[in-house]
Short mmCIF file of C-alpha atoms and ligand atoms in Angstrom, two decimals:
data_model
loop_
_atom_site.label_atom_id
_atom_site.label_comp_id
_atom_site.label_asym_id
_atom_site.label_seq_id
_atom_site.Cartn_x
_atom_site.Cartn_y
_atom_site.Cartn_z
CA MET A 1 25.92 -8.54 9.44
CA HIS A 2 28.58 -6.84 7.55
CA THR A 3 28.64 -7.84 4.01
CA LEU A 4 32.29 -9.18 3.95
CA ILE A 5 31.87 -11.06 7.10
CA LYS A 6 28.76 -12.65 5.54
CA GLU A 7 30.70 -13.77 2.43
CA ILE A 8 33.70 -15.30 4.46
CA LEU A 9 31.27 -17.32 6.52
CA ALA A 10 29.53 -18.45 3.52
CA ILE A 11 32.88 -19.38 1.66
CA ALA A 12 33.80 -21.33 4.74
CA ILE A 13 30.30 -23.14 5.03
CA ARG A 14 30.49 -23.77 1.15
CA PHE A 15 33.94 -25.20 1.11
CA SER A 16 33.49 -27.49 4.46
CA GLY A 17 31.76 -30.03 2.35
CA ILE A 18 28.68 -29.73 4.18
CA PRO A 19 26.45 -28.45 1.63
CA PHE A 20 27.86 -30.95 -0.89
CA LEU A 21 27.02 -33.64 1.50
CA ILE A 22 23.51 -32.34 2.42
CA ARG A 23 22.73 -31.97 -1.53
CA GLU A 24 24.32 -35.31 -2.66
CA VAL A 25 23.51 -37.74 0.32
CA PHE A 26 21.01 -36.50 2.74
CA CYS A 27 18.82 -34.74 0.53
CA ARG A 28 19.16 -36.49 -2.63
CA ASN A 29 15.71 -37.89 -2.39
CA LYS A 30 14.07 -34.94 -0.77
CA VAL A 31 12.58 -31.91 -2.37
CA THR A 32 14.16 -28.49 -1.75
CA ILE A 33 11.79 -25.39 -1.76
CA LEU A 34 13.52 -21.96 -2.13
CA ILE A 35 11.98 -18.83 -1.12
CA TYR A 36 12.66 -15.70 -3.07
CA HIS A 37 11.21 -12.16 -2.83
CA ASP A 38 12.41 -9.78 -5.18
CA PRO A 39 15.73 -10.53 -6.68
CA GLN A 40 17.36 -8.67 -9.44
CA PRO A 41 17.23 -10.42 -12.74
CA ASP A 42 21.16 -10.50 -12.84
CA ILE A 43 21.64 -12.04 -9.78
CA PHE A 44 18.59 -14.37 -10.23
CA GLU A 45 20.12 -15.52 -13.48
CA LYS A 46 23.33 -16.73 -11.79
CA HIS A 47 21.56 -18.59 -9.28
CA LEU A 48 19.70 -20.47 -11.83
CA LYS A 49 22.69 -21.33 -13.78
CA TYR A 50 24.21 -22.75 -10.67
CA LEU A 51 21.05 -24.43 -9.53
CA SER A 52 20.24 -25.95 -12.94
CA LYS A 53 23.61 -27.84 -12.85
CA HIS A 54 22.94 -29.29 -9.49
CA TYR A 55 19.17 -29.81 -9.28
CA ASN A 56 15.96 -30.85 -11.33
CA PHE A 57 13.40 -28.07 -11.27
CA ILE A 58 9.91 -29.45 -10.69
CA ALA A 59 6.57 -27.57 -10.30
CA LEU A 60 4.97 -27.19 -6.89
CA ASP A 61 2.07 -29.22 -8.12
CA GLU A 62 4.24 -32.34 -8.72
CA LEU A 63 5.56 -32.22 -5.16
CA VAL A 64 1.98 -31.88 -3.76
CA ASN A 65 0.62 -34.52 -5.67
CA ALA A 66 3.34 -36.94 -4.55
CA LEU A 67 2.69 -36.12 -1.05
CA HIS A 68 -1.21 -36.49 -1.37
CA ASN A 69 -1.00 -39.73 -3.26
CA GLY A 70 1.91 -41.17 -1.09
CA ASP A 71 3.89 -41.98 -4.23
CA TRP A 72 7.34 -40.34 -4.53
CA SER A 73 8.34 -42.51 -7.69
CA ASN A 74 7.87 -39.60 -10.18
CA ILE A 75 9.92 -37.17 -7.95
CA PRO A 76 13.50 -36.94 -9.66
CA PRO A 77 16.40 -37.05 -7.18
CA LYS A 78 17.53 -33.63 -6.18
CA SER A 79 14.24 -31.98 -7.06
CA LEU A 80 13.88 -28.20 -6.63
CA VAL A 81 10.72 -25.88 -6.39
CA ILE A 82 11.36 -22.15 -6.69
CA THR A 83 8.70 -20.12 -4.68
CA ILE A 84 8.67 -16.25 -4.89
CA ASP A 85 6.53 -14.35 -2.33
CA ASP A 86 4.51 -11.30 -2.35
CA GLY A 87 4.25 -10.45 -5.91
CA HIS A 88 6.60 -7.82 -6.20
CA ALA A 89 6.45 -5.68 -9.55
CA GLY A 90 10.21 -6.45 -10.11
CA ASN A 91 9.35 -10.28 -10.72
CA TYR A 92 8.07 -9.24 -14.10
CA ASN A 93 11.79 -8.73 -15.17
CA LEU A 94 12.47 -12.33 -14.22
CA LEU A 95 10.06 -13.77 -16.97
CA PRO A 96 12.80 -14.20 -19.50
CA ILE A 97 14.87 -16.13 -17.07
CA PHE A 98 11.95 -18.49 -16.13
CA LYS A 99 11.46 -19.09 -20.12
CA ALA A 100 15.08 -19.74 -20.73
CA HIS A 101 15.66 -22.28 -17.84
CA LYS A 102 12.07 -23.95 -18.52
CA LEU A 103 11.13 -23.50 -15.06
CA ILE A 104 7.73 -22.97 -13.52
CA PRO A 105 7.98 -21.01 -10.34
CA THR A 106 5.26 -20.50 -7.99
CA ILE A 107 4.54 -16.78 -7.01
CA TYR A 108 2.53 -16.22 -3.91
CA LEU A 109 0.34 -13.26 -4.37
CA CYS A 110 -1.65 -10.96 -2.02
CA SER A 111 -4.94 -10.53 -3.87
CA GLN A 112 -5.76 -7.15 -2.73
CA ILE A 113 -2.30 -5.60 -3.41
CA VAL A 114 -1.63 -6.96 -6.87
CA ASN A 115 -2.90 -4.69 -9.74
CA THR A 116 -3.23 -1.67 -7.42
CA ASN A 117 -0.86 1.01 -6.01
CA ARG A 118 -1.21 -0.26 -2.53
CA GLY A 119 1.57 -1.25 -0.47
CA LEU A 120 2.82 -3.92 1.88
CA TRP A 121 2.79 -2.64 5.27
CA PHE A 122 6.10 -4.12 6.27
CA LYS A 123 7.78 -2.09 3.59
CA VAL A 124 6.34 1.28 4.98
CA ASP A 125 9.12 3.83 5.04
CA GLY A 126 10.86 3.98 8.45
CA ILE A 127 9.12 0.87 9.95
CA ARG A 128 12.30 -1.17 9.82
CA GLU A 129 14.16 0.83 12.59
CA ARG A 130 12.58 3.51 14.79
CA ARG A 131 14.46 5.15 17.62
CA GLY A 132 16.97 2.28 17.48
CA LYS A 133 14.16 -0.22 18.00
CA LYS A 134 13.00 -2.86 15.18
CA ASN A 135 9.59 -1.46 14.91
CA ARG A 136 8.65 -3.94 11.94
CA GLU A 137 9.47 -6.82 14.17
CA LEU A 138 7.41 -5.36 17.20
CA PHE A 139 4.35 -4.62 14.66
CA LYS A 140 4.44 -8.58 13.80
CA ARG A 141 3.70 -9.54 17.56
CA ILE A 142 0.84 -7.22 18.33
CA PRO A 143 -2.94 -8.01 17.69
CA ASN A 144 -3.71 -7.28 14.01
CA ARG A 145 -6.60 -4.52 15.09
CA GLU A 146 -3.71 -2.80 17.18
CA ARG A 147 -1.01 -3.28 14.30
CA LEU A 148 -3.55 -1.51 11.98
CA ALA A 149 -4.43 1.39 14.33
CA ARG A 150 -0.63 1.85 15.00
CA LEU A 151 0.27 1.88 11.43
CA LYS A 152 -2.47 4.50 10.69
CA LYS A 153 -1.58 6.71 13.68
CA GLU A 154 2.14 6.48 13.33
CA TYR A 155 2.92 6.02 9.71
CA ASP A 156 -0.48 7.30 8.00
CA PHE A 157 -0.63 4.01 6.55
CA HIS A 158 -3.91 1.89 5.90
CA PRO A 159 -4.19 -1.21 3.80
CA GLN A 160 -6.27 0.50 1.03
CA LYS A 161 -3.89 3.46 0.52
CA GLU A 162 -2.60 4.08 -2.81
CA PHE A 163 0.90 5.13 -3.26
CA SER A 164 2.39 7.14 -6.36
CA ASP A 165 4.92 4.30 -7.05
CA ARG A 166 3.53 0.58 -7.84
CA GLN A 167 4.91 -2.05 -5.68
CA ALA A 168 3.16 -4.99 -7.02
CA LEU A 169 2.70 -6.74 -10.27
CA ASN A 170 -0.26 -5.30 -12.35
CA ARG A 171 -2.91 -7.04 -14.34
CA HIS A 172 -1.07 -6.97 -17.72
CA GLU A 173 2.10 -8.37 -16.08
CA LEU A 174 0.20 -11.14 -14.42
CA ILE A 175 -1.63 -12.20 -17.56
CA GLU A 176 1.67 -12.31 -19.65
CA MET A 177 3.46 -13.94 -16.91
CA GLY A 178 0.38 -16.55 -16.48
CA LEU A 179 1.51 -19.04 -19.31
CA TYR A 180 4.94 -19.45 -17.25
CA VAL A 181 4.06 -18.96 -13.73
CA ASP A 182 2.04 -20.75 -11.19
CA PHE A 183 0.30 -17.75 -9.17
CA GLN A 184 -0.89 -18.95 -5.74
CA ALA A 185 -2.43 -17.21 -2.72
CA HIS A 186 -0.61 -15.39 0.02
CA THR A 187 -3.61 -13.78 1.63
CA GLN A 188 -5.28 -10.47 0.75
CA PHE A 189 -3.11 -7.92 2.58
CA HIS A 190 -0.33 -9.85 4.30
CA PRO A 191 -1.31 -9.56 7.82
CA ILE A 192 0.40 -11.89 10.50
CA LEU A 193 -2.19 -14.46 10.73
CA THR A 194 -1.77 -15.81 14.23
CA THR A 195 -2.37 -12.42 15.49
CA CYS A 196 -5.84 -12.02 13.65
CA THR A 197 -9.18 -12.86 15.03
CA ASP A 198 -10.73 -15.97 13.69
CA SER A 199 -13.13 -13.98 11.33
CA GLU A 200 -10.10 -11.91 10.33
CA CYS A 201 -8.22 -15.26 9.49
CA GLN A 202 -11.04 -16.71 7.56
CA GLN A 203 -11.37 -13.76 5.36
CA GLU A 204 -7.68 -13.37 4.61
CA ILE A 205 -7.35 -17.14 3.59
CA GLU A 206 -10.72 -17.47 1.76
CA GLY A 207 -10.76 -14.10 0.45
CA GLY A 208 -7.17 -14.56 -1.15
CA LYS A 209 -8.40 -17.56 -3.06
CA ARG A 210 -11.46 -16.22 -4.27
CA ASP A 211 -10.06 -12.83 -5.32
CA LEU A 212 -7.22 -14.50 -7.60
CA GLU A 213 -9.58 -17.35 -9.00
CA ALA A 214 -11.92 -14.32 -10.15
CA SER A 215 -9.42 -11.95 -11.42
CA LEU A 216 -6.80 -14.30 -13.13
CA ASP A 217 -9.17 -17.11 -13.99
CA VAL A 218 -7.01 -19.70 -12.43
CA THR A 219 -7.53 -22.54 -9.91
CA CYS A 220 -5.65 -21.59 -6.78
CA SER A 221 -4.62 -24.68 -4.86
CA HIS A 222 -1.74 -23.67 -2.73
CA PHE A 223 -1.41 -21.01 0.02
CA CYS A 224 1.56 -19.58 1.81
CA TYR A 225 1.48 -18.21 5.42
CA PRO A 226 2.72 -14.53 5.57
CA ASN A 227 5.90 -14.21 7.71
CA GLY A 228 5.54 -18.25 7.83
CA ASP A 229 3.17 -17.84 10.97
CA TYR A 230 0.84 -20.38 11.51
CA THR A 231 -0.79 -22.71 13.86
CA GLU A 232 -3.45 -25.38 13.81
CA ARG A 233 -6.00 -22.97 13.47
CA GLU A 234 -4.54 -21.55 10.26
CA ILE A 235 -4.09 -25.05 8.87
CA ASN A 236 -7.49 -25.88 9.46
CA ILE A 237 -8.98 -23.05 7.78
CA VAL A 238 -6.62 -23.47 4.82
CA LYS A 239 -7.84 -27.11 4.35
CA GLU A 240 -11.40 -26.13 4.70
CA CYS A 241 -11.04 -23.52 1.86
CA GLY A 242 -10.07 -26.16 -0.33
CA TYR A 243 -6.13 -25.53 -0.63
CA LYS A 244 -4.00 -28.68 -1.26
CA SER A 245 -0.98 -27.31 0.25
CA ALA A 246 0.57 -24.61 2.44
CA ARG A 247 3.99 -23.44 2.49
CA THR A 248 5.79 -22.25 5.73
CA SER A 249 9.10 -20.70 6.36
CA ASP A 250 10.25 -23.35 8.47
CA CYS A 251 13.62 -24.43 7.44
CA GLY A 252 14.25 -27.93 5.87
CA TRP A 253 13.65 -30.27 3.23
CA ASN A 254 10.40 -32.25 1.98
CA ASP A 255 9.98 -35.95 1.73
CA VAL A 256 7.30 -38.41 1.41
CA ALA A 257 6.28 -38.00 5.13
CA THR A 258 6.03 -34.09 5.12
CA HIS A 259 2.54 -32.84 5.96
CA PRO A 260 1.28 -30.97 2.92
CA TYR A 261 0.24 -27.85 4.87
CA LYS A 262 3.71 -27.52 6.62
CA LEU A 263 5.85 -27.48 3.55
CA LYS A 264 9.46 -26.74 4.57
CA ALA A 265 11.64 -24.13 2.69
CA MET A 266 15.01 -22.42 2.56
CA ASP A 267 14.99 -18.49 2.60
CA ILE A 268 17.24 -17.14 -0.10
CA THR A 269 18.10 -13.36 0.44
CA ASN A 270 17.71 -11.09 -2.89
CA ASP A 271 21.24 -10.22 -3.15
CA ALA A 272 22.79 -13.64 -2.22
CA SER A 273 26.19 -14.23 -4.03
CA ILE A 274 26.65 -18.09 -5.18
CA ASN A 275 28.73 -18.69 -2.14
CA GLN A 276 25.80 -17.40 0.11
CA LEU A 277 23.27 -19.19 -1.89
CA VAL A 278 24.93 -22.53 -1.19
CA ALA A 279 25.32 -21.45 2.46
CA GLN A 280 21.69 -20.57 2.82
CA MET A 281 20.57 -23.70 1.14
CA SER A 282 22.51 -25.76 3.47
CA GLY A 283 20.23 -24.27 6.31
CA ALA A 284 23.48 -22.99 8.15
CA PHE A 285 22.45 -19.45 8.56
CA GLN A 286 18.75 -20.12 9.20
CA TYR A 287 19.47 -22.85 11.91
CA LEU A 288 21.88 -20.58 13.65
CA LYS A 289 19.31 -17.76 13.74
CA TYR A 290 16.63 -20.27 15.10
CA ALA A 291 18.99 -21.16 17.84
CA LEU A 292 19.51 -17.58 18.78
CA GLU A 293 15.95 -17.05 18.89
CA GLY A 294 15.48 -19.97 21.09
CA SER A 295 13.95 -22.62 18.70
CA PHE A 296 16.35 -25.61 18.00
CA ASN A 297 14.30 -27.72 15.72
CA GLY A 298 14.44 -25.97 12.45
CA THR A 299 10.83 -24.55 12.95
CA HIS A 300 10.08 -21.01 12.42
CA PRO A 301 9.31 -19.55 16.12
CA THR A 302 5.57 -18.43 15.32
CA ILE A 303 4.09 -15.48 16.85
CA VAL A 304 0.84 -16.23 18.60
CA MET A 305 -1.65 -13.53 19.85
CA ASP A 306 -2.89 -14.13 23.73
CA GLU A 307 -6.07 -15.79 23.61
CA LYS A 308 -7.81 -12.81 25.36
CA ASP A 309 -6.94 -10.64 22.59
CA GLY A 310 -7.67 -12.94 19.88
CA LYS A 311 -11.27 -14.06 20.42
CA GLN A 312 -14.20 -11.97 19.39
ZN1 LIG B 1 5.09 -12.69 2.26
#
């Protein structure tokens, strides 16, 4: 969407009063989780200045403990959890902002990509658009093995490939950030889990936890589904591996009845203006997108591979 149109829409949504009502009335006793990826520090700083005036930052653990105990009494009104996906190298530059706002964000890491020069497959050059088609979206919908084979053939990409430029946080940065950041798991290589076989799925979910616990000396209790795709199979594996929660990309807010392995969240774009941040937090854009994709209940439309392709 054109930047100017987006901004005008965002202003219209912001000043409609709907975001205010959602924040002050509908979600007053709910917990909002935001999803960031790789925001620039100046933009992120502006967001936090705005958010700190209107919300109470809490750590993900506080929310998850309240859900498991069924006790919401320690959750302040208008609570907000900041999560950041994928472990992009640029996240290191946000550290002074976390410290200044006394905020403990959760950063979900791909355990076999951090501290390497490997890359995220969906960021491979040229994958977004190819011959007018949205190739990246197509690649999310094919069986995992076929995706890997086509990435190799068409883009000379494989998960272990090392690039000259580093995309992810390195060990030195992870250790320095560790005092101020809650590092949690986002698989090993960021596949679309619902297109994986049972054993691939198990390996990615279990391996992500094991790798991070060994390399960072942390307890890894929380998981995040890549691309927000999950089914009952993924929930069961996540539980069996000992995680206490899993965050989806399903749009919405969390209350005492929320399933701890289906945490809802609001996606915030890297370059959002304050008007766009407010509009995105109201869910307006996301619900419109879901409606256009044919899902009207605020649930991220999950990609599931055909049974015949999925079983080994
Ligand atoms: Zn991700």
